[in-house]
Amino acid sequence: MPEDRSLDDFAEANDVGGTSAETGSDGAEGDAADSDGTDADAADGPTDTAAVDPAVATSTWHADGAACDRCGERVERRWRDEADFVCADCASW
């Protein structure tokens, strides 16, 4: 069985000159511009990181359990419901 590899190993291969799945380029210089001369990366989305909301966890898991924010029952798995982490019984599914 082959050895497990980190995702960083694949990212490094792409930086060295591998094929990019998004652009189809081979990493050669000058490929970042579209045929009309505009920067291809500029159209990908906002470049101001302050304008992007960070990801928020939707659940937590604790091996020795944690208290439900509503009923106080100690459970291993809790789900986010508004600002609280709650057990399955208290979650508004």
CSV table of C-alpha atoms in Angstrom, one decimal:
chain,number,residue,atom,x,y,z
A,1,MET,CA,0.0,0.0,0.0
A,2,PRO,CA,1.4,3.4,-0.9
A,3,GLU,CA,2.4,5.8,1.9
A,4,ASP,CA,-0.1,8.5,2.9
A,5,ARG,CA,0.7,12.0,1.5
A,6,SER,CA,-0.1,15.4,2.7
A,7,LEU,CA,-2.2,17.7,0.4
A,8,ASP,CA,0.7,20.1,0.6
A,9,ASP,CA,2.7,17.6,-1.4
A,10,PHE,CA,0.3,18.0,-4.3
A,11,ALA,CA,0.2,21.8,-4.0
A,12,GLU,CA,4.0,21.9,-4.3
A,13,ALA,CA,3.9,19.8,-7.4
A,14,ASN,CA,1.6,22.4,-9.0
A,15,ASP,CA,3.8,25.3,-8.0
A,16,VAL,CA,6.8,23.6,-9.6
A,17,GLY,CA,5.2,23.4,-13.0
A,18,GLY,CA,2.5,20.8,-12.8
A,19,THR,CA,-0.8,21.2,-14.6
A,20,SER,CA,-3.4,23.4,-12.9
A,21,ALA,CA,-6.9,21.8,-12.9
A,22,GLU,CA,-8.5,25.2,-12.7
A,23,THR,CA,-6.7,26.9,-15.5
A,24,GLY,CA,-5.4,24.0,-17.6
A,25,SER,CA,-2.1,25.8,-17.7
A,26,ASP,CA,1.3,24.1,-17.4
A,27,GLY,CA,2.7,26.7,-15.0
A,28,ALA,CA,4.6,28.6,-17.7
A,29,GLU,CA,4.9,32.4,-17.3
A,30,GLY,CA,2.5,34.5,-19.1
A,31,ASP,CA,-0.4,32.0,-18.7
A,32,ALA,CA,-2.1,34.1,-16.0
A,33,ALA,CA,-3.4,36.6,-18.6
A,34,ASP,CA,-6.5,35.8,-20.7
A,35,SER,CA,-6.4,36.2,-24.5
A,36,ASP,CA,-7.8,39.7,-24.1
A,37,GLY,CA,-4.8,40.7,-21.9
A,38,THR,CA,-6.6,40.8,-18.6
A,39,ASP,CA,-5.4,39.0,-15.5
A,40,ALA,CA,-7.2,35.7,-15.2
A,41,ASP,CA,-7.0,35.7,-11.4
A,42,ALA,CA,-8.7,39.1,-11.1
A,43,ALA,CA,-12.0,37.6,-12.2
A,44,ASP,CA,-12.0,34.8,-9.6
A,45,GLY,CA,-13.6,36.8,-6.9
A,46,PRO,CA,-12.9,39.4,-4.3
A,47,THR,CA,-9.3,40.1,-3.4
A,48,ASP,CA,-10.1,42.0,-0.2
A,49,THR,CA,-10.0,39.2,2.5
A,50,ALA,CA,-11.7,41.5,5.0
A,51,ALA,CA,-14.9,41.3,2.8
A,52,VAL,CA,-15.1,37.5,3.1
A,53,ASP,CA,-16.8,36.0,6.2
A,54,PRO,CA,-14.7,33.3,7.8
A,55,ALA,CA,-16.0,29.7,8.0
A,56,VAL,CA,-17.9,28.8,11.1
A,57,ALA,CA,-18.0,25.3,12.7
A,58,THR,CA,-21.5,23.7,12.5
A,59,SER,CA,-20.8,21.0,15.1
A,60,THR,CA,-18.3,20.0,17.8
A,61,TRP,CA,-17.2,16.6,19.2
A,62,HIS,CA,-15.6,15.9,22.6
A,63,ALA,CA,-14.5,12.4,23.6
A,64,ASP,CA,-15.3,13.0,27.2
A,65,GLY,CA,-18.4,15.0,26.4
A,66,ALA,CA,-19.5,18.6,26.8
A,67,ALA,CA,-22.6,20.2,28.3
A,68,CYS,CA,-25.5,21.2,25.9
A,69,ASP,CA,-25.8,25.0,26.0
A,70,ARG,CA,-29.6,24.6,26.5
A,71,CYS,CA,-30.4,21.6,28.6
A,72,GLY,CA,-27.0,21.0,30.2
A,73,GLU,CA,-26.9,17.3,29.3
A,74,ARG,CA,-23.4,16.0,28.8
A,75,VAL,CA,-23.0,14.7,25.2
A,76,GLU,CA,-20.1,13.9,22.9
A,77,ARG,CA,-21.6,15.6,19.8
A,78,ARG,CA,-23.2,19.1,19.7
A,79,TRP,CA,-24.5,21.1,16.8
A,80,ARG,CA,-24.6,24.9,16.3
A,81,ASP,CA,-28.1,26.4,16.7
A,82,GLU,CA,-27.8,30.2,16.4
A,83,ALA,CA,-25.0,31.1,18.9
A,84,ASP,CA,-25.4,27.9,21.0
A,85,PHE,CA,-23.9,24.4,20.7
A,86,VAL,CA,-26.8,22.0,21.5
A,87,CYS,CA,-27.4,18.3,21.7
A,88,ALA,CA,-29.5,16.4,19.1
A,89,ASP,CA,-32.6,16.7,21.3
A,90,CYS,CA,-32.4,20.5,21.6
A,91,ALA,CA,-31.4,21.2,18.0
A,92,SER,CA,-34.0,22.7,15.8
A,93,TRP,CA,-33.8,20.4,12.8
